[in-house]
Amino acid sequence: MRRLVSDTLVIAERNLVRLPRSPDLLVAFTIQPIMFVLLFRYVFGGAIHTTYGNYADFLIPGIIVQNIAFGGFVTALGLEEDLRKGLIDRFRSLPMSRAAVLAGRTLADIVTNTFSMLVLLVTGLIIGFAFNTTVLEAIAGVLLLIAFGYAFSWVFAFLGMIVSSPESANSLGFIAVFPLTFISSAFVPTQTFPAVLRGFAKVNPFTIVVNAVRYLWEHGQGVGVSNVWFALAWTAGILIVFAPIAVWRYRRAAVR
Amino acid sequence: MGYGAAIQVRGIAKSFGEVRALDGVDLEVPAGTVLGLLGPNGAGKTTLVRVLTTLLAPDAGSAQVSGLDVVTDAKELRARIGLAGQYAAVDENLTGLENLTMVGRLYGSGRSAAKRRAGELLERFDLLDAAGRPAKTYSGGMRRRLDLAASLVAEPPVLFLDEPTTGLDPRARRGLWEVIEQLVSGGTTLLLTTQYLEEADRLADTIAVIDHGRLIAEGTADQLKARIGGSVLEVTLESPESAPAAIAALDGLGDGEPVVEDGLVKVAVAERSGTIVAAVQRLSAAGVGVDDLVLRRPTLDDVFLALTGHAAEAEPA
């Protein structure tokens, strides 16, 4: 257990130290989310009708969850690259904890996700977003997003362990993330969806997490506190399923 | 270690679907010696290294490294081996110093001890000037040296190098050979895989030839060369068109049939004395123009050809 913690910290540090040296990643974590905020707020926003007085209040929780999902690609691609270049072989030949490479990677993702979230919140505050609840509730929303982002990192860690190329990581990830993001309440109210899509959106964890955050930040119409408990359950469920199978794949990983 | 053998392999087999990558391999590497595992791409070299470094569980057989079983004692074993693969597995976005420090800490050293050890290795591998630069700025040879340094962080008694010089230019290759020679002079047991016969000849005490997952020969370079016996007569012709005439003229001179390879006519001969004179007389009588003619000892290339029926480096991956 002590080895797991110390090895995880070493790997997390490795993933953070290399970040500023890859400018393309920095763009992915800063410029890209801002672009999405501006796109939805000023291009689509005017045509989207919500029960919120201000579309920015509706949008920001949704776009943070979308950003967590899209940011996950970096995790999958990074692990796929480690595998392809033989780094995972090196790690597996070392007397280190078997879970540390993935645990360190997902721990580092908490830092990047939080950083992206701050960029989005500041952008949001500039374009008219505001927290309309208590400080404690606002903080609870931030923590919920961090926890959900952490759980979702493990999904992408698993993806990185099973794909055979960066291209397949991209297409497989996209197939998973695209419907989760867009067939949800992240950008638009789901009432106008056809029945089938509305049914999917209702159980979609993205909808539930977005609605939970809308409750915690805005006490938004039509979203109750139950979303918070369901969001926590989804977060725990994703973690319980994906962390063990990702580590299991890591133990069998081989250079392809 | 009580065995005298640093690496002991008994009947190891491993299949990937229909492909038998290893088909019952037995091997012993005495402590402090260098074994060169020689074979073409796909022969099973890397699979054997992966089994011995605990990356892959064998289907059958058993293997001990440093007296520890690769399956049941995998965890303890990993602390006693170093592995450098064909991929130069370093993090390109970390500097040389950061790479080696990270590996040291993953072996369980504290930060300052790991950093100190990293500094020693960088100096030893002539990377001190590049220590603060990300590894992506390194040349191919520098990356391999860094990779090799990473495998030595914990001063392992047994080292595995999987095709350490594949893809390097000749100068970088010779540089790496010198580094490896210094290393094994310190008593490290080394298992080295290679497709370069010259490399095995230069670095290894014993050579094991592997093909289609089986060991087909084992011995010193000289023993293997002696197995095909005698010498090889090589004739360079003035004109390639006269090859059939040359083959006809030299038929029956040596033990084997004359063959044309790389524009040379080659004949394996058991008896050296008189061979050159006889060859010149026969070729002259047949009116074949000769540019050059040598009688040489067989190389490991000749050995490989004789043992497997195909050239060592020709087979694609």
Coordinates of C-alpha atoms in Angstrom, one line a residue:
Chain A
M1 CA 0.0 0.0 0.0
R2 CA 2.8 2.4 0.8
R3 CA 4.4 1.5 -2.5
L4 CA 1.2 2.1 -4.3
V5 CA 1.0 5.6 -2.9
S6 CA 4.6 6.6 -3.4
D7 CA 4.8 5.0 -6.9
T8 CA 1.5 6.7 -7.9
L9 CA 2.9 10.1 -6.8
V10 CA 6.1 9.5 -8.9
I11 CA 4.0 8.7 -12.0
A12 CA 1.6 11.6 -11.4
E13 CA 4.6 14.0 -11.1
R14 CA 6.0 12.6 -14.4
N15 CA 2.7 13.3 -16.1
L16 CA 2.5 16.8 -14.8
V17 CA 6.2 17.7 -15.4
R18 CA 5.9 16.9 -19.1
L19 CA 2.7 19.0 -19.6
P20 CA 4.2 22.4 -20.1
R21 CA 6.6 20.8 -22.6
S22 CA 3.8 19.8 -24.9
P23 CA 2.2 23.1 -26.1
D24 CA -0.4 21.2 -28.1
L25 CA -1.7 19.7 -24.8
L26 CA -1.8 23.1 -23.2
V27 CA -4.0 24.4 -26.0
A28 CA -6.2 21.4 -25.5
F29 CA -6.6 22.3 -21.9
T30 CA -7.2 26.0 -22.3
I31 CA -8.0 27.5 -25.7
Q32 CA -10.3 24.6 -26.8
P33 CA -12.7 24.8 -23.8
I34 CA -12.9 28.6 -24.1
M35 CA -13.7 28.3 -27.8
F36 CA -16.6 25.9 -27.0
V37 CA -18.0 28.4 -24.4
L38 CA -17.9 31.2 -26.9
L39 CA -19.4 29.1 -29.6
F40 CA -22.4 27.9 -27.5
R41 CA -22.9 31.2 -25.8
Y42 CA -22.9 33.5 -28.8
V43 CA -23.5 31.2 -31.9
F44 CA -26.1 28.7 -30.6
G45 CA -27.1 30.3 -27.3
G46 CA -29.5 32.8 -28.8
A47 CA -31.5 30.1 -30.5
I48 CA -31.7 27.8 -27.4
H49 CA -34.5 28.5 -25.0
T50 CA -34.2 27.4 -21.4
T51 CA -36.1 28.1 -18.3
Y52 CA -33.0 29.9 -17.1
G53 CA -33.0 33.7 -17.4
N54 CA -29.4 33.5 -18.5
Y55 CA -28.1 30.9 -21.0
A56 CA -24.6 31.2 -19.4
D57 CA -25.9 29.8 -16.1
F58 CA -27.4 26.9 -18.0
L59 CA -24.3 26.3 -20.2
I60 CA -21.3 26.4 -17.8
P61 CA -22.1 23.1 -15.9
G62 CA -22.7 21.4 -19.2
I63 CA -19.6 22.6 -20.9
I64 CA -17.4 21.6 -17.9
V65 CA -18.7 18.0 -18.1
Q66 CA -18.2 18.0 -21.9
N67 CA -14.7 19.3 -21.3
I68 CA -14.0 16.5 -18.8
A69 CA -15.1 14.0 -21.4
F70 CA -13.1 15.5 -24.2
G71 CA -10.1 16.0 -22.0
G72 CA -10.1 12.2 -21.4
F73 CA -8.8 11.6 -24.9
V74 CA -5.5 13.0 -23.7
T75 CA -5.4 10.2 -21.1
A76 CA -6.2 7.5 -23.5
L77 CA -3.8 8.8 -26.1
G78 CA -1.0 9.2 -23.6
L79 CA -1.3 5.7 -22.3
E80 CA -1.6 4.3 -25.8
E81 CA 1.7 6.1 -26.6
D82 CA 3.4 4.8 -23.4
L83 CA 2.3 1.3 -24.5
R84 CA 3.4 1.6 -28.1
K85 CA 6.8 3.1 -27.2
G86 CA 7.6 0.4 -24.7
L87 CA 7.4 2.6 -21.6
I88 CA 4.7 0.4 -20.1
D89 CA 7.1 -2.6 -20.6
R90 CA 9.7 -0.8 -18.6
F91 CA 7.3 0.0 -15.8
R92 CA 6.1 -3.5 -15.7
S93 CA 9.6 -4.8 -15.4
L94 CA 10.2 -2.6 -12.4
P95 CA 9.4 -3.8 -8.8
M96 CA 6.7 -1.1 -8.5
S97 CA 3.0 -1.3 -7.7
R98 CA 0.9 -2.8 -10.5
A99 CA -1.8 -0.1 -10.2
A100 CA 0.5 2.9 -9.9
V101 CA 1.0 3.7 -13.6
L102 CA -2.8 4.2 -14.1
A103 CA -3.4 5.6 -10.7
G104 CA -0.7 8.2 -11.2
R105 CA -2.0 9.1 -14.6
T106 CA -5.6 9.6 -13.3
L107 CA -4.3 11.5 -10.3
A108 CA -2.5 13.9 -12.7
D109 CA -5.8 14.2 -14.6
I110 CA -7.4 15.7 -11.5
V111 CA -4.9 18.5 -11.7
T112 CA -5.5 19.2 -15.4
N113 CA -9.3 18.8 -15.1
T114 CA -9.3 21.3 -12.2
F115 CA -7.2 23.7 -14.2
S116 CA -9.5 23.5 -17.2
M117 CA -12.5 23.9 -14.9
L118 CA -11.0 27.1 -13.5
V119 CA -10.4 28.4 -17.0
L120 CA -14.0 27.7 -17.9
L121 CA -15.4 29.2 -14.7
V122 CA -13.4 32.4 -15.2
T123 CA -14.5 32.6 -18.8
G124 CA -18.1 31.9 -17.7
L125 CA -18.0 34.7 -15.1
I126 CA -16.8 37.1 -17.8
I127 CA -19.7 36.2 -20.1
G128 CA -22.4 36.5 -17.4
F129 CA -22.4 33.2 -15.5
A130 CA -22.9 33.5 -11.7
F131 CA -23.2 31.1 -8.7
N132 CA -26.7 31.7 -7.4
T133 CA -26.5 29.5 -4.3
T134 CA -24.4 29.3 -1.1
V135 CA -20.6 29.1 -1.0
L136 CA -20.8 25.6 0.4
E137 CA -23.1 24.4 -2.4
A138 CA -20.9 26.0 -5.0
I139 CA -17.9 24.2 -3.6
A140 CA -19.8 20.9 -3.4
G141 CA -20.5 21.3 -7.2
V142 CA -16.8 21.8 -7.9
L143 CA -15.9 18.7 -5.8
L144 CA -18.6 16.7 -7.5
L145 CA -17.2 17.6 -10.9
I146 CA -13.7 16.7 -9.8
A147 CA -14.8 13.4 -8.5
F148 CA -16.8 12.6 -11.7
G149 CA -13.8 13.6 -13.8
Y150 CA -11.6 11.3 -11.8
A151 CA -13.9 8.4 -12.3
F152 CA -14.2 9.1 -16.0
S153 CA -10.4 9.2 -16.3
W154 CA -10.4 5.5 -15.5
V155 CA -12.7 4.9 -18.5
F156 CA -10.2 6.5 -20.7
A157 CA -7.3 4.7 -19.0
F158 CA -9.1 1.4 -19.8
L159 CA -9.6 2.6 -23.4
G160 CA -5.9 3.5 -23.6
M161 CA -5.0 -0.1 -22.5
I162 CA -7.2 -1.8 -25.1
V163 CA -6.7 0.2 -28.3
S164 CA -4.1 -0.8 -30.9
S165 CA -3.4 2.7 -32.3
P166 CA -4.0 6.4 -31.7
E167 CA -6.5 6.4 -34.5
S168 CA -8.6 3.7 -32.9
A169 CA -8.3 5.5 -29.5
N170 CA -9.7 8.5 -31.2
S171 CA -12.6 6.9 -33.0
L172 CA -13.6 4.5 -30.2
G173 CA -13.4 7.4 -27.7
F174 CA -15.5 9.6 -30.0
I175 CA -18.1 6.9 -30.5
A176 CA -18.5 6.7 -26.7
V177 CA -18.2 10.4 -25.8
F178 CA -20.2 12.0 -28.6
P179 CA -23.7 10.6 -27.8
L180 CA -23.0 10.9 -24.0
T181 CA -22.2 14.6 -24.4
F182 CA -24.8 15.7 -27.0
I183 CA -27.8 13.4 -26.1
S184 CA -27.8 15.0 -22.7
S185 CA -29.0 18.1 -21.0
A186 CA -25.5 19.6 -21.3
F187 CA -26.3 22.2 -23.9
V188 CA -30.1 22.2 -24.5
P189 CA -33.2 21.2 -22.5
T190 CA -34.1 17.6 -23.4
Q191 CA -37.9 18.3 -23.7
T192 CA -37.7 18.8 -27.4
F193 CA -35.9 15.5 -28.0
P194 CA -37.8 12.6 -29.7
A195 CA -39.0 10.0 -27.1
V196 CA -36.1 7.5 -27.6
L197 CA -33.4 10.2 -27.2
R198 CA -35.3 11.6 -24.3
G199 CA -35.2 8.2 -22.6
F200 CA -31.5 7.9 -23.2
A201 CA -30.8 11.4 -22.0
K202 CA -32.7 10.8 -18.8
V203 CA -30.5 7.9 -17.7
N204 CA -27.3 9.3 -19.3
P205 CA -24.8 10.0 -16.4
F206 CA -23.8 13.2 -18.1
T207 CA -27.4 14.5 -17.8
I208 CA -27.5 13.5 -14.2
V209 CA -24.1 15.1 -13.3
V210 CA -24.9 18.3 -15.2
N211 CA -28.3 18.5 -13.5
A212 CA -26.7 17.9 -10.1
V213 CA -24.3 20.7 -10.7
R214 CA -27.1 23.0 -11.9
Y215 CA -28.9 22.2 -8.7
L216 CA -25.8 23.0 -6.6
W217 CA -24.9 26.2 -8.4
E218 CA -28.2 27.6 -9.6
H219 CA -31.0 25.7 -7.8
G220 CA -32.2 25.5 -11.4
Q221 CA -35.8 24.8 -12.3
G222 CA -36.8 21.1 -12.7
V223 CA -33.6 19.8 -11.1
G224 CA -33.8 18.4 -7.6
V225 CA -31.3 17.4 -5.0
S226 CA -31.8 13.7 -6.0
N227 CA -29.6 14.4 -9.0
V228 CA -26.7 14.9 -6.6
W229 CA -27.1 11.5 -5.1
F230 CA -27.6 9.8 -8.4
A231 CA -24.5 11.6 -9.7
L232 CA -22.5 10.3 -6.7
A233 CA -23.8 6.8 -7.4
W234 CA -22.7 7.0 -11.1
T235 CA -19.3 8.3 -10.1
A236 CA -18.8 5.5 -7.6
G237 CA -20.2 2.9 -10.1
I238 CA -17.9 4.0 -12.9
L239 CA -14.9 3.9 -10.6
I240 CA -15.7 0.5 -9.2
V241 CA -16.1 -1.0 -12.6
F242 CA -13.4 0.7 -14.7
A243 CA -10.5 1.0 -12.2
P244 CA -10.1 -2.8 -11.7
I245 CA -10.6 -3.7 -15.4
A246 CA -8.1 -1.0 -16.5
V247 CA -5.5 -2.3 -14.0
W248 CA -6.3 -5.9 -15.1
R249 CA -5.6 -4.9 -18.8
Y250 CA -2.4 -3.1 -17.7
R251 CA -1.1 -6.3 -16.1
R252 CA -1.5 -8.1 -19.4
A253 CA -0.5 -5.2 -21.6
A254 CA 2.0 -5.9 -24.3
V255 CA 3.8 -3.9 -27.0
R256 CA 1.9 -4.4 -30.2
Chain B
M1 CA 23.4 -17.7 -5.8
G2 CA 24.1 -21.4 -5.2
Y3 CA 23.4 -22.5 -8.8
G4 CA 26.3 -21.2 -10.8
A5 CA 23.6 -20.3 -13.3
A6 CA 22.2 -16.8 -13.3
I7 CA 19.5 -17.8 -15.8
Q8 CA 18.1 -21.3 -16.1
V9 CA 15.3 -22.1 -18.6
R10 CA 13.6 -25.5 -18.9
G11 CA 11.1 -26.4 -21.5
I12 CA 9.6 -22.9 -21.9
A13 CA 6.8 -22.8 -24.4
K14 CA 4.5 -19.9 -25.3
S15 CA 1.9 -19.7 -28.1
F16 CA 0.0 -16.7 -29.4
G17 CA -3.1 -18.3 -30.9
E18 CA -1.9 -20.7 -33.6
V19 CA 1.7 -19.4 -33.6
R20 CA 4.2 -21.3 -31.4
A21 CA 6.5 -18.4 -30.5
L22 CA 8.5 -20.6 -28.1
D23 CA 8.5 -24.3 -28.6
G24 CA 10.3 -25.9 -25.6
V25 CA 13.4 -23.8 -25.0
D26 CA 16.2 -25.0 -22.6
L27 CA 19.0 -22.7 -21.7
E28 CA 21.5 -22.0 -19.1
V29 CA 23.6 -18.8 -18.6
P30 CA 26.4 -19.1 -16.0
A31 CA 26.7 -16.1 -13.7
G32 CA 29.0 -13.4 -15.0
T33 CA 28.8 -14.5 -18.6
V34 CA 27.2 -13.1 -21.8
L35 CA 24.8 -15.1 -23.8
G36 CA 24.0 -13.9 -27.3
L37 CA 20.6 -15.1 -28.4
L38 CA 20.8 -14.9 -32.2
G39 CA 18.0 -15.3 -34.6
P40 CA 15.9 -13.6 -37.3
N41 CA 12.9 -11.5 -36.7
G42 CA 10.0 -13.6 -35.4
A43 CA 12.3 -16.4 -34.1
G44 CA 11.1 -16.0 -30.5
K45 CA 13.9 -13.9 -29.1
T46 CA 11.8 -11.1 -27.7
T47 CA 9.2 -13.6 -26.4
L48 CA 11.9 -15.4 -24.4
V49 CA 13.1 -12.1 -23.0
R50 CA 9.6 -11.1 -22.1
V51 CA 9.1 -14.4 -20.2
L52 CA 12.4 -14.0 -18.4
T53 CA 11.6 -10.4 -17.3
T54 CA 8.1 -11.5 -16.0
L55 CA 6.2 -9.5 -18.7
L56 CA 4.7 -12.6 -20.1
A57 CA 3.6 -15.8 -18.4
P58 CA 4.8 -19.0 -20.2
D59 CA 2.3 -21.7 -21.2
A60 CA 4.7 -24.5 -20.1
G61 CA 8.1 -25.0 -18.6
S62 CA 9.9 -23.1 -15.9
A63 CA 12.6 -20.5 -15.7
Q64 CA 14.7 -19.0 -12.9
V65 CA 16.6 -15.8 -12.9
S66 CA 19.0 -15.3 -10.0
G67 CA 17.5 -18.4 -8.5
L68 CA 14.0 -16.8 -8.5
D69 CA 11.1 -18.3 -10.4
V70 CA 9.7 -16.0 -13.2
V71 CA 6.1 -16.8 -12.3
T72 CA 6.0 -17.5 -8.5
D73 CA 8.7 -15.1 -7.5
A74 CA 8.0 -12.4 -10.1
K75 CA 7.8 -9.5 -7.7
E76 CA 11.2 -10.2 -6.0
L77 CA 12.7 -11.0 -9.3
R78 CA 11.9 -7.6 -10.8
A79 CA 14.1 -6.0 -8.2
R80 CA 17.1 -8.0 -9.4
I81 CA 16.9 -7.5 -13.2
G82 CA 17.4 -4.7 -15.6
L83 CA 15.7 -4.6 -19.0
A84 CA 16.4 -2.5 -22.1
G85 CA 14.1 -3.2 -25.0
Q86 CA 14.2 -2.5 -28.7
Y87 CA 12.1 0.6 -28.2
A88 CA 14.4 2.8 -26.2
A89 CA 11.7 3.1 -23.6
V90 CA 12.3 6.6 -22.2
D91 CA 9.8 9.4 -21.7
E92 CA 10.6 11.8 -24.5
N93 CA 9.2 14.8 -22.7
L94 CA 11.3 14.2 -19.6
T95 CA 15.0 15.2 -19.5
G96 CA 17.7 12.5 -19.2
L97 CA 18.1 13.3 -15.5
E98 CA 14.3 13.2 -14.8
N99 CA 14.0 9.9 -16.6
L100 CA 16.7 8.2 -14.6
T101 CA 15.5 9.8 -11.3
M102 CA 12.0 8.5 -12.0
V103 CA 13.2 5.0 -12.6
G104 CA 15.3 5.1 -9.4
R105 CA 12.3 6.2 -7.3
L106 CA 10.2 3.4 -8.8
Y107 CA 12.8 1.0 -7.7
G108 CA 12.1 2.4 -4.2
S109 CA 14.9 4.9 -3.7
G110 CA 14.3 8.3 -2.1
R111 CA 14.4 11.4 -4.3
S112 CA 17.9 12.5 -3.4
A113 CA 19.4 9.0 -3.6
A114 CA 17.7 8.5 -7.0
K115 CA 19.0 11.8 -8.3
R116 CA 22.5 11.0 -7.2
R117 CA 22.5 7.6 -8.9
A118 CA 21.0 9.3 -12.0
G119 CA 23.9 11.7 -12.1
E120 CA 26.5 8.9 -11.8
L121 CA 24.9 7.0 -14.7
L122 CA 24.6 10.1 -16.9
E123 CA 28.3 10.7 -16.4
R124 CA 29.2 7.1 -17.1
F125 CA 27.2 7.1 -20.3
D126 CA 28.5 10.4 -21.5
L127 CA 25.2 12.1 -21.3
L128 CA 26.0 14.8 -18.7
D129 CA 25.9 17.6 -21.2
A130 CA 22.4 16.6 -22.3
A131 CA 21.1 15.8 -18.8
G132 CA 18.8 18.8 -18.6
R133 CA 17.4 18.4 -22.1
P134 CA 14.2 16.5 -22.9
A135 CA 15.0 13.1 -24.4
K136 CA 13.1 14.0 -27.6
T137 CA 16.1 16.2 -28.5
Y138 CA 18.5 13.2 -28.2
S139 CA 20.0 11.3 -31.2
G140 CA 19.2 7.6 -31.6
G141 CA 22.4 6.6 -30.0
M142 CA 21.9 8.9 -27.0
R143 CA 18.4 7.5 -26.5
R144 CA 19.7 4.0 -26.4
R145 CA 22.4 4.9 -24.0
L146 CA 19.8 6.6 -21.7
D147 CA 17.6 3.5 -22.0
L148 CA 20.6 1.3 -21.1
A149 CA 21.4 3.6 -18.2
A150 CA 17.7 3.3 -17.0
S151 CA 18.1 -0.5 -16.9
L152 CA 21.2 -0.2 -14.7
V153 CA 19.7 2.2 -12.1
A154 CA 19.4 -0.6 -9.5
E155 CA 22.7 -2.2 -10.3
P156 CA 21.0 -5.5 -11.3
P157 CA 23.1 -8.6 -11.3
V158 CA 21.3 -9.9 -14.4
L159 CA 20.6 -7.7 -17.4
F160 CA 18.5 -8.3 -20.5
L161 CA 19.1 -6.3 -23.6
D162 CA 16.7 -6.9 -26.4
E163 CA 18.3 -5.9 -29.7
P164 CA 20.1 -3.0 -28.2
T165 CA 21.6 -1.7 -31.4
T166 CA 18.8 -2.3 -33.9
G167 CA 18.3 0.8 -36.0
L168 CA 21.5 2.5 -35.0
D169 CA 24.1 3.7 -37.5
P170 CA 27.4 1.9 -37.4
R171 CA 29.2 4.5 -35.4
A172 CA 26.5 4.6 -32.7
R173 CA 26.5 0.8 -32.7
R174 CA 30.2 0.6 -32.0
G175 CA 29.9 3.2 -29.3
L176 CA 27.2 1.1 -27.6
W177 CA 29.2 -2.1 -27.9
E178 CA 32.0 -0.4 -26.0
V179 CA 29.6 0.6 -23.3
I180 CA 28.2 -2.9 -23.0
E181 CA 31.8 -4.4 -22.9
Q182 CA 32.7 -2.2 -20.0
L183 CA 29.5 -3.2 -18.3
V184 CA 30.0 -7.0 -18.5
S185 CA 33.6 -6.7 -17.5
G186 CA 32.2 -5.7 -14.1
G187 CA 30.6 -9.2 -13.7
T188 CA 27.0 -8.5 -14.7
T189 CA 25.3 -11.5 -16.3
L190 CA 23.9 -10.5 -19.7
L191 CA 21.4 -12.0 -22.0
L192 CA 21.6 -10.1 -25.3
T193 CA 19.3 -10.7 -28.3
T194 CA 20.4 -9.7 -31.7
Q195 CA 20.0 -10.3 -35.4
Y196 CA 23.5 -9.1 -36.1
L197 CA 26.0 -11.9 -36.2
E198 CA 28.8 -9.5 -35.8
E199 CA 27.3 -8.2 -32.6
A200 CA 27.0 -11.7 -31.1
D201 CA 30.5 -12.5 -32.2
R202 CA 31.9 -9.5 -30.5
L203 CA 30.0 -9.3 -27.3
A204 CA 28.9 -12.9 -26.3
D205 CA 30.8 -15.6 -24.5
T206 CA 28.2 -18.2 -25.7
I207 CA 25.9 -17.9 -28.6
A208 CA 22.5 -19.7 -28.8
V209 CA 20.9 -19.7 -32.2
I210 CA 17.1 -19.6 -32.2
D211 CA 14.7 -20.1 -35.1
H212 CA 10.9 -20.8 -35.1
G213 CA 10.9 -20.9 -31.3
R214 CA 13.5 -23.6 -30.9
L215 CA 17.2 -23.5 -30.0
I216 CA 19.0 -25.0 -33.0
A217 CA 22.6 -24.6 -31.9
E218 CA 24.6 -23.4 -28.9
G219 CA 28.3 -22.8 -28.4
T220 CA 31.0 -20.3 -28.7
A221 CA 31.4 -18.4 -31.9
D222 CA 34.4 -20.6 -32.8
Q223 CA 32.5 -23.8 -32.0
L224 CA 29.6 -22.8 -34.2
K225 CA 32.0 -21.9 -37.0
A226 CA 33.8 -25.2 -36.6
R227 CA 30.4 -27.0 -37.0
I228 CA 30.2 -26.2 -40.7
G229 CA 33.9 -27.0 -40.9
G230 CA 36.8 -25.9 -43.1
S231 CA 36.7 -22.7 -45.1
V232 CA 34.9 -20.9 -47.8
L233 CA 36.3 -20.1 -51.2
E234 CA 34.9 -16.9 -52.6
V235 CA 35.5 -15.9 -56.2
T236 CA 34.7 -12.5 -57.6
L237 CA 34.1 -12.8 -61.3
E238 CA 35.1 -10.2 -64.0
S239 CA 31.8 -10.6 -65.6
P240 CA 28.6 -11.9 -63.9
E241 CA 27.6 -13.7 -67.1
S242 CA 30.4 -16.2 -66.6
A243 CA 28.8 -17.4 -63.3
P244 CA 27.4 -20.7 -64.8
A245 CA 30.8 -21.5 -66.4
A246 CA 32.5 -20.8 -63.0
I247 CA 30.0 -23.0 -61.2
A248 CA 30.6 -25.8 -63.7
A249 CA 34.4 -25.4 -63.4
L250 CA 34.4 -25.4 -59.6
D251 CA 31.9 -28.3 -59.2
G252 CA 33.5 -31.1 -57.2
L253 CA 36.3 -28.9 -55.9
G254 CA 35.0 -28.6 -52.4
D255 CA 32.4 -30.4 -50.2
G256 CA 29.4 -28.4 -51.2
E257 CA 27.9 -27.3 -54.4
P258 CA 29.2 -23.9 -55.6
V259 CA 26.5 -21.2 -55.1
V260 CA 26.2 -17.6 -56.3
E261 CA 25.4 -15.2 -53.6
D262 CA 25.7 -11.3 -53.7
G263 CA 27.5 -11.6 -57.0
L264 CA 30.2 -14.0 -55.5
V265 CA 30.7 -17.6 -56.3
K266 CA 31.1 -19.5 -53.0
V267 CA 32.2 -23.0 -52.3
A268 CA 32.6 -24.6 -48.9
V269 CA 35.9 -26.6 -48.7
A270 CA 37.2 -28.9 -46.0
E271 CA 40.9 -28.9 -47.1
R272 CA 42.7 -25.7 -47.4
S273 CA 46.0 -26.8 -49.0
G274 CA 46.0 -26.7 -52.7
T275 CA 42.6 -25.3 -53.0
I276 CA 43.5 -21.9 -54.4
V277 CA 45.9 -23.3 -57.0
A278 CA 43.3 -25.9 -58.1
A279 CA 40.6 -23.3 -58.3
V280 CA 42.7 -20.9 -60.4
Q281 CA 43.7 -23.8 -62.8
R282 CA 40.1 -24.9 -63.2
L283 CA 38.8 -21.4 -63.8
S284 CA 41.6 -20.5 -66.2
A285 CA 41.0 -23.8 -68.2
A286 CA 37.3 -22.9 -68.5
G287 CA 38.2 -19.4 -69.7
V288 CA 36.5 -17.6 -66.8
G289 CA 37.9 -14.1 -66.0
V290 CA 38.6 -13.8 -62.2
D291 CA 38.8 -10.4 -60.5
D292 CA 39.5 -11.6 -57.0
L293 CA 39.7 -14.9 -55.1
V294 CA 39.9 -15.5 -51.4
L295 CA 39.8 -18.5 -49.0
R296 CA 38.4 -17.4 -45.7
R297 CA 37.2 -18.8 -42.4
P298 CA 33.3 -19.0 -42.2
T299 CA 31.5 -16.2 -40.6
L300 CA 28.4 -16.6 -38.4
D301 CA 26.4 -15.7 -41.5
D302 CA 27.6 -18.9 -43.1
V303 CA 26.8 -20.8 -39.9
F304 CA 23.3 -19.4 -39.8
L305 CA 22.7 -20.2 -43.4
A306 CA 24.0 -23.8 -42.9
L307 CA 21.9 -24.3 -39.7
T308 CA 18.6 -22.8 -40.8
G309 CA 18.6 -22.9 -44.6
H310 CA 18.0 -19.1 -44.7
A311 CA 20.0 -16.0 -44.2
A312 CA 19.9 -14.4 -40.7
E313 CA 18.8 -10.9 -41.6
A314 CA 16.7 -11.5 -44.7
E315 CA 13.4 -12.5 -43.1
P316 CA 10.9 -9.7 -42.7
A317 CA 9.2 -9.0 -39.4

